[in-house]
mmCIF file of C-alpha atoms in Angstrom:
data_model
loop_
_atom_site.group_PDB
_atom_site.id
_atom_site.type_symbol
_atom_site.label_atom_id
_atom_site.label_comp_id
_atom_site.label_asym_id
_atom_site.label_seq_id
_atom_site.Cartn_x
_atom_site.Cartn_y
_atom_site.Cartn_z
ATOM 1 C CA MET X 1 140.554 228.912 45.912
ATOM 2 C CA THR X 2 138.958 231.464 43.586
ATOM 3 C CA VAL X 3 135.937 230.652 41.451
ATOM 4 C CA ALA X 4 136.926 230.495 37.804
ATOM 5 C CA ALA X 5 134.919 229.672 34.720
ATOM 6 C CA GLU X 6 135.588 226.183 33.395
ATOM 7 C CA PRO X 7 134.653 225.204 29.828
ATOM 8 C CA PHE X 8 133.044 221.937 30.985
ATOM 9 C CA ALA X 9 130.969 223.680 33.659
ATOM 10 C CA GLN X 10 129.796 226.270 31.152
ATOM 11 C CA ARG X 11 128.785 223.506 28.741
ATOM 12 C CA LEU X 12 126.926 221.688 31.521
ATOM 13 C CA ILE X 13 125.033 224.854 32.438
ATOM 14 C CA ASP X 14 124.315 225.722 28.782
ATOM 15 C CA VAL X 15 122.907 222.245 28.074
ATOM 16 C CA GLY X 16 120.994 222.038 31.358
ATOM 17 C CA LEU X 17 119.630 225.585 31.373
ATOM 18 C CA PRO X 18 116.562 224.935 29.185
ATOM 19 C CA ALA X 19 115.466 222.078 31.465
ATOM 20 C CA ILE X 20 116.135 224.167 34.568
ATOM 21 C CA ARG X 21 114.104 227.080 33.155
ATOM 22 C CA ARG X 22 111.282 224.701 32.218
ATOM 23 C CA SER X 23 111.272 223.344 35.768
ATOM 24 C CA PHE X 24 110.888 226.906 37.088
ATOM 25 C CA VAL X 25 107.768 227.340 34.941
ATOM 26 C CA GLU X 26 106.251 223.926 35.658
ATOM 27 C CA PHE X 27 107.129 223.536 39.319
ATOM 28 C CA GLY X 28 107.501 227.077 40.652
ATOM 29 C CA ASP X 29 110.552 228.481 42.355
ATOM 30 C CA ALA X 30 113.318 226.011 41.556
ATOM 31 C CA GLU X 31 115.173 224.717 44.528
ATOM 32 C CA CYS X 32 118.634 223.251 44.716
ATOM 33 C CA ILE X 33 117.286 219.694 44.719
ATOM 34 C CA LEU X 34 115.581 219.859 41.336
ATOM 35 C CA THR X 35 118.332 221.945 39.739
ATOM 36 C CA THR X 36 121.041 219.574 40.998
ATOM 37 C CA ARG X 37 119.062 216.582 39.785
ATOM 38 C CA ILE X 38 118.946 218.137 36.300
ATOM 39 C CA LEU X 39 122.669 219.005 36.344
ATOM 40 C CA VAL X 40 123.595 215.466 37.455
ATOM 41 C CA GLY X 41 121.406 214.007 34.704
ATOM 42 C CA VAL X 42 122.909 216.263 32.031
ATOM 43 C CA ALA X 43 126.461 215.448 33.159
ATOM 44 C CA ARG X 44 125.691 211.736 32.963
ATOM 45 C CA CYS X 45 124.190 212.160 29.465
ATOM 46 C CA LEU X 46 127.428 213.881 28.452
ATOM 47 C CA GLY X 47 129.367 210.810 29.599
ATOM 48 C CA HIS X 48 130.525 212.003 33.017
ATOM 49 C CA ASP X 49 130.248 210.403 36.433
ATOM 50 C CA ALA X 50 128.105 212.705 38.563
ATOM 51 C CA PHE X 51 126.284 212.645 41.878
ATOM 52 C CA ALA X 52 124.470 214.976 44.260
ATOM 53 C CA LEU X 53 126.136 216.016 47.513
ATOM 54 C CA SER X 54 124.400 217.596 50.488
ATOM 55 C CA VAL X 55 126.406 220.515 51.888
ATOM 56 C CA GLU X 56 126.295 223.332 54.403
ATOM 57 C CA GLY X 57 127.439 226.703 53.131
ATOM 58 C CA THR X 58 128.475 229.836 54.987
ATOM 59 C CA PHE X 59 128.562 233.090 52.998
ATOM 60 C CA LEU X 60 130.843 235.923 54.119
ATOM 61 C CA PRO X 61 130.867 239.018 51.868
ATOM 62 C CA ASP X 62 133.270 240.690 54.320
ATOM 63 C CA PRO X 63 136.717 239.238 55.081
ATOM 64 C CA ASN X 64 135.895 239.475 58.787
ATOM 65 C CA PRO X 65 134.796 235.939 59.792
ATOM 66 C CA GLU X 66 132.526 237.411 62.472
ATOM 67 C CA LYS X 67 130.271 238.901 59.800
ATOM 68 C CA ILE X 68 128.463 235.796 58.551
ATOM 69 C CA VAL X 69 125.615 236.990 56.380
ATOM 70 C CA ALA X 70 123.877 233.726 55.524
ATOM 71 C CA MET X 71 124.100 230.015 56.081
ATOM 72 C CA VAL X 72 122.497 227.329 53.955
ATOM 73 C CA GLY X 73 122.073 223.650 54.533
ATOM 74 C CA GLY X 74 122.524 223.325 58.302
ATOM 75 C CA ARG X 75 120.375 223.134 61.417
ATOM 76 C CA ASN X 76 121.031 226.820 62.123
ATOM 77 C CA ALA X 77 120.731 227.826 58.482
ATOM 78 C CA ASP X 78 118.393 230.363 56.980
ATOM 79 C CA GLN X 79 115.630 228.558 55.119
ATOM 80 C CA TYR X 80 115.291 229.176 51.416
ATOM 81 C CA VAL X 81 111.815 230.378 50.577
ATOM 82 C CA SER X 82 110.083 230.885 47.268
ATOM 83 C CA GLU X 83 108.965 234.280 46.011
ATOM 84 C CA ASP X 84 105.450 233.747 47.385
ATOM 85 C CA GLY X 85 106.860 233.218 50.875
ATOM 86 C CA SER X 86 106.329 229.469 50.988
ATOM 87 C CA GLY X 87 109.121 227.070 51.770
ATOM 88 C CA ASP X 88 109.541 223.340 51.620
ATOM 89 C CA GLY X 89 111.131 223.056 55.051
ATOM 90 C CA TRP X 90 114.198 221.160 53.833
ATOM 91 C CA ARG X 91 117.160 222.903 55.405
ATOM 92 C CA GLY X 92 119.722 221.287 53.178
ATOM 93 C CA HIS X 93 121.627 222.567 50.203
ATOM 94 C CA LEU X 94 122.579 220.381 47.268
ATOM 95 C CA VAL X 95 125.413 220.641 44.760
ATOM 96 C CA ALA X 96 126.512 218.446 41.858
ATOM 97 C CA ILE X 97 129.870 216.691 41.894
ATOM 98 C CA VAL X 98 131.145 215.776 38.431
ATOM 99 C CA ASP X 99 133.934 213.222 37.917
ATOM 100 C CA ARG X 100 134.926 213.889 41.546
ATOM 101 C CA LYS X 101 136.850 216.859 40.075
ATOM 102 C CA THR X 102 134.255 219.642 39.843
ATOM 103 C CA MET X 103 131.630 220.996 42.220
ATOM 104 C CA VAL X 104 128.722 222.843 40.566
ATOM 105 C CA ASP X 105 126.446 224.974 42.758
ATOM 106 C CA GLY X 106 123.633 225.673 40.331
ATOM 107 C CA THR X 107 121.505 227.579 42.838
ATOM 108 C CA ALA X 108 124.075 229.569 44.800
ATOM 109 C CA HIS X 109 122.188 232.707 43.741
ATOM 110 C CA GLN X 110 119.246 231.787 46.002
ATOM 111 C CA VAL X 111 121.199 233.089 48.978
ATOM 112 C CA ASN X 112 121.009 236.620 47.519
ATOM 113 C CA LYS X 113 117.440 236.819 48.878
ATOM 114 C CA LEU X 114 118.830 236.650 52.400
ATOM 115 C CA SER X 115 121.081 239.714 52.283
ATOM 116 C CA PRO X 116 121.567 242.795 50.083
ATOM 117 C CA LEU X 117 125.325 242.289 50.585
ATOM 118 C CA LEU X 118 125.318 239.101 48.529
ATOM 119 C CA HIS X 119 125.604 239.029 44.738
ATOM 120 C CA ILE X 120 126.296 235.361 44.069
ATOM 121 C CA VAL X 121 125.741 233.577 40.742
ATOM 122 C CA PRO X 122 125.761 229.828 40.023
ATOM 123 C CA PHE X 123 129.330 228.581 39.649
ATOM 124 C CA ALA X 124 131.663 225.612 39.399
ATOM 125 C CA VAL X 125 134.986 225.041 41.114
ATOM 126 C CA PRO X 126 137.654 222.397 40.584
ATOM 127 C CA LEU X 127 138.175 219.764 43.273
ATOM 128 C CA ASP X 128 141.029 217.459 44.126
ATOM 129 C CA PRO X 129 139.422 213.966 44.010
ATOM 130 C CA ALA X 130 141.479 212.947 47.041
ATOM 131 C CA GLU X 131 140.365 216.025 48.960
ATOM 132 C CA PRO X 132 138.829 215.200 52.340
ATOM 133 C CA PHE X 133 136.013 217.690 51.581
ATOM 134 C CA LEU X 134 134.079 215.081 49.583
ATOM 135 C CA HIS X 135 134.059 212.808 52.628
ATOM 136 C CA GLY X 136 132.935 215.538 55.043
ATOM 137 C CA ARG X 137 136.307 215.710 56.787
ATOM 138 C CA ALA X 138 137.395 219.187 55.673
ATOM 139 C CA GLU X 139 135.928 222.538 54.720
ATOM 140 C CA LEU X 140 136.123 223.824 51.149
ATOM 141 C CA ALA X 141 136.713 227.591 51.133
ATOM 142 C CA ILE X 142 136.321 229.513 47.896
ATOM 143 C CA THR X 143 136.239 233.185 46.974
ATOM 144 C CA THR X 144 133.823 234.476 44.337
ATOM 145 C CA MET X 145 134.714 237.141 41.799
ATOM 146 C CA ASP X 146 133.128 239.835 44.003
ATOM 147 C CA GLY X 147 135.261 238.801 46.988
ATOM 148 C CA THR X 148 132.608 236.878 48.925
ATOM 149 C CA GLU X 149 134.056 233.922 50.785
ATOM 150 C CA ILE X 150 131.962 230.776 50.793
ATOM 151 C CA ARG X 151 132.811 227.918 53.107
ATOM 152 C CA TYR X 152 131.268 224.554 52.283
ATOM 153 C CA VAL X 153 131.137 221.481 54.505
ATOM 154 C CA ALA X 154 129.973 218.255 52.866
ATOM 155 C CA ARG X 155 127.366 216.039 54.502
ATOM 156 C CA PRO X 156 127.851 212.850 52.443
ATOM 157 C CA GLY X 157 125.624 210.777 54.741
ATOM 158 C CA ASP X 158 122.618 213.083 54.289
ATOM 159 C CA ARG X 159 120.462 211.729 51.506
ATOM 160 C CA SER X 160 117.194 213.168 52.825
ATOM 161 C CA TYR X 161 116.847 215.150 49.585
ATOM 162 C CA ARG X 162 115.850 211.877 47.867
ATOM 163 C CA GLU X 163 112.518 212.021 49.702
ATOM 164 C CA HIS X 164 111.807 215.555 48.467
ATOM 165 C CA ALA X 165 109.442 216.254 45.560
ATOM 166 C CA GLY X 166 112.237 218.094 43.734
ATOM 167 C CA TRP X 167 114.168 214.827 43.435
ATOM 168 C CA THR X 168 111.262 212.496 42.739
ATOM 169 C CA ARG X 169 109.409 214.547 40.077
#
Protein backbone atom coordinates (compact mmCIF):
# COMPACT_ATOMS: atom_id res chain seq x y z
CA MET A 1 0.00 0.00 0.00
CA THR A 2 1.35 3.44 -0.92
CA VAL A 3 0.80 6.48 1.26
CA ALA A 4 -1.60 8.87 -0.42
CA ALA A 5 -3.05 12.16 0.73
CA GLU A 6 -6.65 11.87 1.89
CA PRO A 7 -8.89 14.95 2.17
CA PHE A 8 -10.14 13.91 5.63
CA ALA A 9 -6.62 13.32 6.94
CA GLN A 10 -5.49 16.69 5.63
CA ARG A 11 -8.45 18.36 7.34
CA LEU A 12 -7.67 16.55 10.59
CA ILE A 13 -4.04 17.70 10.45
CA ASP A 14 -5.01 21.27 9.47
CA VAL A 15 -7.47 21.57 12.37
CA GLY A 16 -5.17 19.84 14.87
CA LEU A 17 -1.94 21.56 13.85
CA PRO A 18 -2.37 24.72 15.96
CA ALA A 19 -2.93 22.62 19.10
CA ILE A 20 0.01 20.37 18.24
CA ARG A 21 2.28 23.40 17.69
CA ARG A 22 1.08 24.92 20.97
CA SER A 23 1.90 21.67 22.76
CA PHE A 24 5.45 21.83 21.35
CA VAL A 25 5.88 25.30 22.88
CA GLU A 26 4.25 24.52 26.22
CA PHE A 27 5.51 21.00 26.80
CA GLY A 28 8.75 20.75 24.83
CA ASP A 29 9.52 18.21 22.16
CA ALA A 30 6.15 16.71 21.26
CA GLU A 31 5.99 12.99 21.43
CA CYS A 32 3.62 10.63 19.69
CA ILE A 33 1.44 10.30 22.80
CA LEU A 34 0.47 13.95 23.06
CA THR A 35 0.16 14.42 19.30
CA THR A 36 -2.05 11.33 18.96
CA ARG A 37 -4.18 12.47 21.88
CA ILE A 38 -4.77 15.79 20.09
CA LEU A 39 -5.53 14.08 16.75
CA VAL A 40 -8.01 11.69 18.42
CA GLY A 41 -9.69 14.62 20.17
CA VAL A 42 -9.96 16.65 16.96
CA ALA A 43 -11.37 13.67 15.04
CA ARG A 44 -14.00 13.16 17.74
CA CYS A 45 -14.91 16.88 17.66
CA LEU A 46 -15.39 16.52 13.90
CA GLY A 47 -17.88 13.71 14.53
CA HIS A 48 -15.65 10.70 13.91
CA ASP A 49 -14.98 7.62 16.01
CA ALA A 50 -11.29 7.67 16.89
CA PHE A 51 -8.90 5.92 19.24
CA ALA A 52 -5.18 5.60 19.94
CA LEU A 53 -3.35 2.42 18.97
CA SER A 54 0.08 1.37 20.20
CA VAL A 55 2.24 0.05 17.36
CA GLU A 56 5.74 -1.11 16.51
CA GLY A 57 7.19 0.30 13.31
CA THR A 58 10.13 -0.83 11.21
CA PHE A 59 11.54 1.67 8.70
CA LEU A 60 13.38 0.40 5.62
CA PRO A 61 14.55 3.10 3.17
CA ASP A 62 16.16 0.37 1.04
CA PRO A 63 14.11 -2.44 -0.53
CA ASN A 64 16.54 -4.94 1.00
CA PRO A 65 14.81 -6.21 4.17
CA GLU A 66 18.20 -6.78 5.80
CA LYS A 67 18.83 -3.03 5.90
CA ILE A 68 16.52 -1.98 8.75
CA VAL A 69 17.41 1.58 9.62
CA ALA A 70 15.16 2.23 12.61
CA MET A 71 12.54 0.59 14.75
CA VAL A 72 10.02 2.36 16.95
CA GLY A 73 7.69 1.05 19.58
CA GLY A 74 9.23 -2.32 20.48
CA ARG A 75 11.54 -3.78 23.10
CA ASN A 76 14.46 -3.62 20.65
CA ALA A 77 13.44 -0.24 19.27
CA ASP A 78 15.50 2.91 19.16
CA GLN A 79 14.24 5.31 21.80
CA TYR A 80 12.91 8.65 20.66
CA VAL A 81 14.74 11.47 22.38
CA SER A 82 14.08 15.18 22.48
CA GLU A 83 16.44 17.75 21.01
CA ASP A 84 18.12 18.30 24.39
CA GLY A 85 18.99 14.60 24.59
CA SER A 86 16.40 13.70 27.21
CA GLY A 87 13.90 10.94 26.70
CA ASP A 88 10.83 9.77 28.51
CA GLY A 89 11.77 6.10 28.42
CA TRP A 90 8.50 4.95 26.84
CA ARG A 91 9.49 2.66 24.01
CA GLY A 92 6.11 2.67 22.37
CA HIS A 93 4.79 4.46 19.34
CA LEU A 94 1.23 5.71 19.07
CA VAL A 95 -0.98 6.35 16.05
CA ALA A 96 -4.59 7.49 15.68
CA ILE A 97 -7.21 5.22 14.15
CA VAL A 98 -10.21 7.10 12.75
CA ASP A 99 -13.50 5.34 11.96
CA ARG A 100 -11.49 2.09 11.83
CA LYS A 101 -10.75 3.14 8.22
CA THR A 102 -7.75 5.47 8.51
CA MET A 103 -4.46 5.30 10.39
CA VAL A 104 -2.78 8.66 11.07
CA ASP A 105 0.87 8.68 12.18
CA GLY A 106 1.23 12.29 13.24
CA THR A 107 4.81 11.91 14.46
CA ALA A 108 6.34 9.58 11.88
CA HIS A 109 8.91 12.31 11.20
CA GLN A 110 10.54 11.74 14.61
CA VAL A 111 12.31 8.70 13.19
CA ASN A 112 14.31 11.00 10.87
CA LYS A 113 16.56 11.80 13.86
CA LEU A 114 17.72 8.19 13.88
CA SER A 115 19.11 8.01 10.35
CA PRO A 116 20.12 10.42 7.57
CA LEU A 117 18.53 7.93 5.13
CA LEU A 118 15.04 8.68 6.42
CA HIS A 119 12.90 11.57 5.19
CA ILE A 120 9.50 10.69 6.61
CA VAL A 121 6.63 13.15 7.14
CA PRO A 122 3.40 12.64 9.11
CA PHE A 123 0.86 10.74 7.01
CA ALA A 124 -2.43 8.89 6.89
CA VAL A 125 -3.27 5.63 5.17
CA PRO A 126 -6.59 3.92 4.52
CA LEU A 127 -7.40 0.72 6.41
CA ASP A 128 -9.82 -2.11 5.81
CA PRO A 129 -11.90 -2.19 9.04
CA ALA A 130 -11.90 -5.99 8.91
CA GLU A 131 -8.13 -6.08 8.50
CA PRO A 132 -6.40 -8.25 11.10
CA PHE A 133 -3.81 -5.47 11.59
CA LEU A 134 -6.07 -3.61 14.03
CA HIS A 135 -6.21 -6.72 16.22
CA GLY A 136 -2.44 -7.30 16.16
CA ARG A 137 -2.72 -10.39 13.97
CA ALA A 138 -1.08 -9.05 10.80
CA GLU A 139 1.54 -6.56 9.70
CA LEU A 140 0.59 -3.41 7.81
CA ALA A 141 3.21 -2.61 5.16
CA ILE A 142 3.14 0.75 3.43
CA THR A 143 5.48 2.60 1.10
CA THR A 144 6.03 6.34 1.46
CA MET A 145 6.39 8.70 -1.49
CA ASP A 146 10.20 8.52 -1.23
CA GLY A 147 10.14 4.71 -1.42
CA THR A 148 10.72 3.96 2.26
CA GLU A 149 8.88 0.86 3.40
CA ILE A 150 7.31 1.03 6.83
CA ARG A 151 6.01 -2.10 8.50
CA TYR A 152 3.62 -1.61 11.41
CA VAL A 153 2.50 -4.22 13.92
CA ALA A 154 -0.35 -3.23 16.23
CA ARG A 155 -0.17 -3.85 19.96
CA PRO A 156 -3.85 -3.36 20.88
CA GLY A 157 -3.37 -4.66 24.43
CA ASP A 158 -0.68 -2.08 25.25
CA ARG A 159 -2.31 0.89 26.91
CA SER A 160 0.74 1.92 28.93
CA TYR A 161 0.70 5.29 27.14
CA ARG A 162 -2.30 6.24 29.33
CA GLU A 163 0.07 6.52 32.30
CA HIS A 164 2.39 8.90 30.44
CA ALA A 165 2.33 12.67 31.02
CA GLY A 166 1.68 13.23 27.31
CA TRP A 167 -1.71 11.54 27.65
CA THR A 168 -2.71 12.92 31.04
CA ARG A 169 -1.81 16.62 30.51
